[in-house]
Amino acid sequence: MLKDTADLLLMLRDAGAEIFRVFSKPFSIDSEALQRLVDAGIDVRGHSYEELEQSEVIPRTLSEAIAASKRDNKKIVVHEVGGYFAPFIAQLSNDDAHHLAGVVEDTTFGHNRYNKCVEGIQCPVFSVARSPLKEIEARFVGDSVATALDQILRDIGVTISGRSALVVGYGMIGKNVASALKARKLTVAVYDKHDHRILNAFSRGYHVHKKRELLMRSDLVVSATGEGAITLEDIEECKNGAILASAGSKDTEFDVRGLRDLAIGTTHVTDHLVQYELPNGKWVYVARQGTAVNFLIESVPDEIIDLVFAEIILCTMLLLKRDEGLDTGRILSLPPTYLNNIAKDWLKDVNR
């Protein structure tokens, strides 16, 4: 729950939307922004990732929202940052699904989740995770990841320049992380499970090889896949003293829980860096408990976030109007005409 998200929610409320409930994701909570929402009477609840994934929190909230919709005839729009509602929306009866105007998903992780079950979802599902405007945001996220890592290393008296880095995942975020690290004079290697992405990285001057070989050589390992990419076995193969950092939207890039269980020694080096001693005699470091390092700083300027928020709002309006024959059974993207209008208005404001 960051300042820009609070601004968006309060703006939507002032425009007449009823904010039924907000879940604040762990490790990205600004206390001042949270208090603003609470003071405004918005129902904000904090839960761990485990609670969101494994408890009845999500299905119970969905049921309560549908019950409210049946009473007041207001349609429900689910704004997602991670796809938590996806399996439960897919299981709704025809009668209950009728009360949902649709879903807007913001992240690659959530996009992938909805993609797995969208054929069974009876309402339209928009995703902004792969839009051209999100690509602009991703460039700033990549730079923020590199800046945060630089700060983390400076805290222990180490320079980031001249180190070797492995970026796992060469999608929208990963390619921008790789570019930002390369600009800071690191030797950057790339690994992705898709060979065509590895080829793309190679053509742009990055080192490529088998994952095991790259792990054994890299001082920094940054994972940006939107899913679990680095297993416990992978961690054991890492170079001694390697630093593991996430650029994903949640704490699933590394098997941090397995690492804690495996480690025979743990040292909290700084507020943002933990050292683990492995049974094989190696040491590895984990930044920010395996959560996204870019949240350590102001990740993306507000005026850039505004582009994505504008896209989310337009998706929401299309869902509520439903006059364009929106398809179900597949993930939808905002049409280029709307994206061009957002860009045109943004540029007009910048150049005024």
XYZ file of C-alpha atoms in Angstrom:
352
model
C 0.000 0.000 0.000
C 2.016 2.913 -1.327
C 1.176 6.604 -1.661
C 0.267 6.405 -5.340
C -2.152 3.529 -4.731
C -3.822 5.462 -1.917
C -4.170 8.459 -4.253
C -5.857 6.258 -6.868
C -8.296 4.712 -4.403
C -9.291 8.063 -2.920
C -9.761 9.523 -6.394
C -12.014 6.609 -7.371
C -14.015 7.065 -4.187
C -14.389 10.797 -4.815
C -15.613 9.979 -8.341
C -18.421 7.880 -6.890
C -16.968 4.382 -6.695
C -17.606 2.334 -3.579
C -14.335 0.780 -2.383
C -15.619 -2.456 -0.851
C -12.326 -3.737 0.545
C -8.579 -3.323 0.047
C -5.858 -5.860 0.798
C -2.434 -4.361 1.475
C 0.361 -6.612 0.271
C 3.170 -7.269 2.763
C 6.610 -5.657 2.345
C 5.204 -2.709 0.355
C 3.182 -0.782 2.927
C 3.592 2.948 3.498
C 2.174 3.675 6.953
C 1.106 7.218 6.037
C -0.731 6.047 2.913
C -2.404 3.288 4.899
C -3.570 5.750 7.546
C -5.063 8.060 4.917
C -7.282 5.240 3.679
C -8.275 4.200 7.187
C -9.138 7.818 8.047
C -11.288 7.946 4.900
C -13.298 4.993 6.176
C -11.977 2.485 3.637
C -11.810 -1.129 4.810
C -8.097 -1.986 4.521
C -6.844 -5.369 5.652
C -3.299 -6.653 5.919
C -2.520 -10.316 5.325
C 0.598 -12.330 4.643
C 1.046 -14.005 1.269
C 0.359 -17.341 2.975
C -2.963 -16.086 4.336
C -4.000 -14.719 0.962
C -3.088 -17.989 -0.731
C -4.143 -20.616 1.774
C -6.887 -19.218 4.024
C -10.532 -18.384 3.381
C -9.777 -14.647 3.194
C -10.182 -14.303 -0.584
C -13.226 -16.554 -1.187
C -14.986 -15.092 1.861
C -14.410 -11.540 0.602
C -15.696 -12.486 -2.846
C -18.840 -13.995 -1.305
C -19.411 -10.904 0.845
C -18.994 -8.583 -2.152
C -21.458 -10.631 -4.210
C -23.958 -10.583 -1.332
C -23.642 -6.784 -1.182
C -24.111 -6.567 -4.956
C -27.307 -8.602 -4.717
C -28.643 -6.078 -2.199
C -27.700 -2.826 -3.938
C -27.412 -3.972 -7.594
C -23.939 -2.422 -7.918
C -21.612 -4.342 -10.229
C -18.274 -5.557 -8.885
C -14.903 -4.826 -10.488
C -11.989 -6.765 -9.024
C -8.696 -4.875 -9.317
C -6.019 -7.529 -8.947
C -2.304 -7.364 -8.195
C -1.377 -11.031 -8.269
C -4.308 -13.139 -9.435
C -5.472 -14.194 -5.967
C -9.162 -14.194 -6.934
C -8.686 -16.117 -10.198
C -9.488 -19.700 -9.096
C -12.465 -18.585 -7.018
C -13.982 -16.431 -9.761
C -13.633 -19.402 -12.110
C -15.749 -21.496 -9.724
C -18.660 -19.042 -9.423
C -22.157 -20.092 -10.389
C -23.895 -18.324 -13.271
C -26.016 -16.362 -10.820
C -23.063 -15.160 -8.737
C -20.849 -14.439 -11.761
C -23.595 -12.155 -13.099
C -22.759 -9.653 -10.346
C -19.159 -9.221 -11.548
C -18.547 -6.584 -14.193
C -15.080 -8.044 -14.595
C -11.446 -8.100 -13.514
C -8.430 -5.862 -14.149
C -5.065 -7.521 -13.438
C -1.889 -5.471 -13.045
C 1.010 -7.946 -12.774
C 2.672 -10.635 -14.862
C 2.303 -13.100 -11.991
C -1.435 -12.477 -11.893
C -1.706 -12.459 -15.691
C -0.235 -15.955 -15.757
C -2.676 -17.122 -13.102
C -5.706 -15.821 -14.959
C -4.385 -17.274 -18.194
C -4.576 -20.750 -16.660
C -8.274 -20.546 -15.793
C -9.728 -17.732 -17.918
C -11.673 -20.150 -20.128
C -13.813 -20.996 -17.116
C -14.409 -17.388 -16.033
C -17.789 -15.979 -17.031
C -16.897 -12.269 -16.837
C -14.385 -10.271 -18.926
C -10.786 -10.165 -17.682
C -8.506 -7.271 -18.630
C -4.762 -7.353 -18.042
C -2.416 -4.377 -18.253
C 0.626 -6.510 -17.408
C 1.919 -6.621 -20.982
C 0.741 -3.292 -22.338
C 3.045 -0.721 -23.991
C 2.394 1.660 -21.082
C 3.443 -1.017 -18.607
C 6.657 -1.383 -20.618
C 7.444 2.258 -19.840
C 6.910 1.581 -16.145
C 9.130 -1.516 -16.410
C 12.119 0.580 -17.489
C 11.903 2.546 -14.247
C 11.444 -0.653 -12.243
C 14.620 -2.053 -13.796
C 16.547 1.076 -12.898
C 15.126 0.997 -9.359
C 16.247 -2.616 -8.900
C 19.803 -1.675 -9.871
C 19.733 1.421 -7.641
C 18.422 -0.575 -4.676
C 21.101 -3.242 -5.120
C 23.759 -0.538 -5.305
C 22.472 0.857 -2.008
C 22.358 -2.578 -0.353
C 25.962 -3.283 -1.362
C 27.140 0.166 -0.273
C 25.698 -0.557 3.172
C 28.247 -3.377 3.534
C 31.076 -1.377 1.985
C 31.012 -3.074 -1.411
C 30.787 -1.535 -4.875
C 28.335 -2.920 -7.404
C 30.454 -1.930 -10.421
C 32.679 -4.633 -11.834
C 30.632 -7.480 -10.366
C 29.073 -10.284 -12.362
C 25.283 -10.474 -12.383
C 22.820 -13.080 -13.586
C 19.301 -11.972 -14.495
C 16.851 -14.876 -14.494
C 13.863 -14.097 -16.674
C 14.170 -11.918 -19.773
C 10.626 -10.638 -19.963
C 9.387 -7.096 -19.553
C 11.019 -6.530 -16.150
C 14.065 -8.752 -16.629
C 15.283 -7.096 -19.812
C 15.133 -3.688 -18.107
C 16.937 -4.992 -15.015
C 19.669 -6.406 -17.255
C 20.001 -3.105 -19.108
C 20.198 -1.099 -15.864
C 22.859 -3.388 -14.389
C 24.886 -3.268 -17.596
C 24.754 0.534 -17.470
C 26.295 0.349 -13.993
C 29.340 -1.470 -15.388
C 28.449 -4.997 -14.315
C 29.135 -8.048 -16.442
C 25.605 -9.302 -17.070
C 24.432 -12.783 -18.017
C 20.842 -13.784 -18.763
C 18.918 -17.013 -18.380
C 15.322 -17.706 -19.373
C 13.374 -20.951 -19.768
C 12.340 -19.783 -23.247
C 15.125 -20.232 -25.799
C 13.916 -17.391 -28.021
C 14.385 -14.975 -25.113
C 17.891 -16.303 -24.511
C 18.616 -15.694 -28.192
C 17.257 -12.157 -27.862
C 19.511 -11.522 -24.863
C 22.545 -12.913 -26.696
C 21.861 -10.644 -29.675
C 21.934 -7.672 -27.279
C 25.356 -8.537 -25.938
C 24.557 -10.498 -22.774
C 26.329 -13.682 -21.766
C 24.186 -16.809 -22.018
C 24.780 -20.399 -20.884
C 23.091 -23.164 -18.928
C 21.571 -21.941 -15.679
C 23.875 -24.017 -13.475
C 26.998 -22.628 -15.142
C 25.787 -19.055 -14.772
C 24.805 -19.517 -11.118
C 28.295 -20.788 -10.312
C 29.890 -17.631 -11.772
C 27.600 -14.808 -10.631
C 28.093 -12.428 -7.700
C 24.484 -11.210 -7.985
C 21.461 -13.272 -8.986
C 18.357 -11.223 -9.777
C 15.182 -13.149 -10.551
C 12.370 -11.469 -12.488
C 10.093 -14.238 -13.719
C 6.813 -13.649 -11.891
C 6.964 -17.225 -10.599
C 9.258 -19.558 -8.678
C 12.462 -19.646 -10.708
C 15.325 -20.447 -8.309
C 15.003 -23.752 -6.468
C 16.833 -24.826 -3.339
C 19.093 -26.977 -5.516
C 19.864 -23.911 -7.644
C 20.790 -21.929 -4.526
C 23.236 -24.652 -3.491
C 24.919 -24.299 -6.905
C 25.419 -20.536 -6.495
C 28.832 -18.979 -6.235
C 30.074 -18.698 -2.663
C 29.006 -15.302 -1.317
C 26.393 -14.699 -4.016
C 23.607 -12.212 -3.305
C 20.080 -13.249 -4.304
C 17.576 -10.499 -5.091
C 14.017 -10.491 -6.373
C 12.523 -8.169 -8.962
C 9.185 -10.002 -8.925
C 5.904 -8.769 -7.524
C 5.950 -11.178 -4.556
C 8.307 -13.396 -2.550
C 8.192 -16.495 -4.754
C 11.228 -16.003 -7.006
C 13.484 -17.948 -4.607
C 12.747 -20.849 -2.278
C 13.495 -18.695 0.756
C 11.507 -20.901 3.124
C 13.466 -23.964 2.026
C 16.711 -22.019 2.392
C 15.869 -21.080 5.983
C 15.188 -24.720 6.809
C 18.366 -25.904 5.086
C 20.759 -23.295 6.488
C 22.995 -24.288 9.384
C 23.698 -20.656 10.254
C 21.984 -17.300 9.748
C 23.347 -13.780 10.199
C 21.382 -10.547 9.773
C 24.090 -8.428 8.154
C 21.940 -5.299 7.665
C 18.242 -4.461 7.761
C 18.008 -5.577 4.145
C 20.522 -8.414 3.881
C 20.612 -11.851 5.529
C 23.523 -14.269 5.238
C 22.851 -18.026 5.160
C 25.453 -20.719 5.761
C 24.760 -23.853 3.726
C 25.685 -27.445 4.654
C 27.994 -27.575 1.612
C 30.183 -24.877 3.178
C 28.987 -21.991 1.009
C 27.467 -18.697 2.105
C 24.698 -16.930 0.223
C 22.959 -13.647 0.948
C 19.271 -12.845 0.415
C 18.133 -9.244 -0.067
C 14.900 -8.056 1.576
C 13.824 -11.560 2.630
C 13.302 -12.489 -1.010
C 10.785 -9.710 -1.691
C 11.149 -7.147 -4.476
C 14.225 -5.001 -3.843
C 12.843 -2.073 -5.835
C 10.387 -1.364 -3.002
C 13.394 -0.325 -0.935
C 13.285 3.018 -2.750
C 10.665 5.087 -4.576
C 10.411 2.551 -7.352
C 8.647 4.500 -10.092
C 7.860 8.248 -10.355
C 4.194 9.084 -9.788
C 3.800 10.594 -13.248
C 4.851 7.262 -14.802
C 2.579 5.253 -12.509
C -0.231 7.570 -13.637
C 0.016 6.070 -17.138
C -0.732 2.577 -15.865
C -3.399 3.819 -13.469
C -5.095 5.622 -16.363
C -5.133 2.357 -18.293
C -6.602 0.526 -15.287
C -9.330 3.156 -14.935
C -10.249 2.918 -18.624
C -10.410 -0.885 -18.378
C -12.715 -0.461 -15.391
C -14.957 1.948 -17.291
C -15.225 -0.450 -20.237
C -16.189 -3.261 -17.879
C -18.905 -1.158 -16.282
C -20.286 0.166 -19.578
C -20.214 -3.224 -21.310
C -21.348 -1.636 -24.560
C -18.479 -2.930 -26.674
C -19.312 -6.638 -26.597
C -16.394 -7.644 -24.388
C -15.345 -11.265 -24.819
C -15.055 -13.803 -22.032
C -12.855 -16.888 -22.002
C -9.674 -15.006 -22.886
C -7.557 -12.202 -21.436
C -8.351 -8.802 -22.907
C -6.084 -5.816 -23.545
C -7.048 -2.172 -23.794
C -7.437 -1.256 -27.502
C -4.631 0.876 -29.029
C -6.981 3.839 -29.525
C -7.366 4.201 -25.769
C -3.627 3.788 -25.183
C -2.936 6.532 -27.719
C -5.396 8.839 -25.981
C -3.683 8.254 -22.627
C -0.274 8.961 -24.157
C -1.544 12.054 -25.981
C -3.066 13.557 -22.822
C 0.036 12.743 -20.783
C 2.365 14.367 -23.328
C 0.088 17.382 -23.581
C 0.356 17.856 -19.821
C 4.154 17.465 -19.883
C 4.553 19.986 -22.718
C 2.137 22.625 -21.448
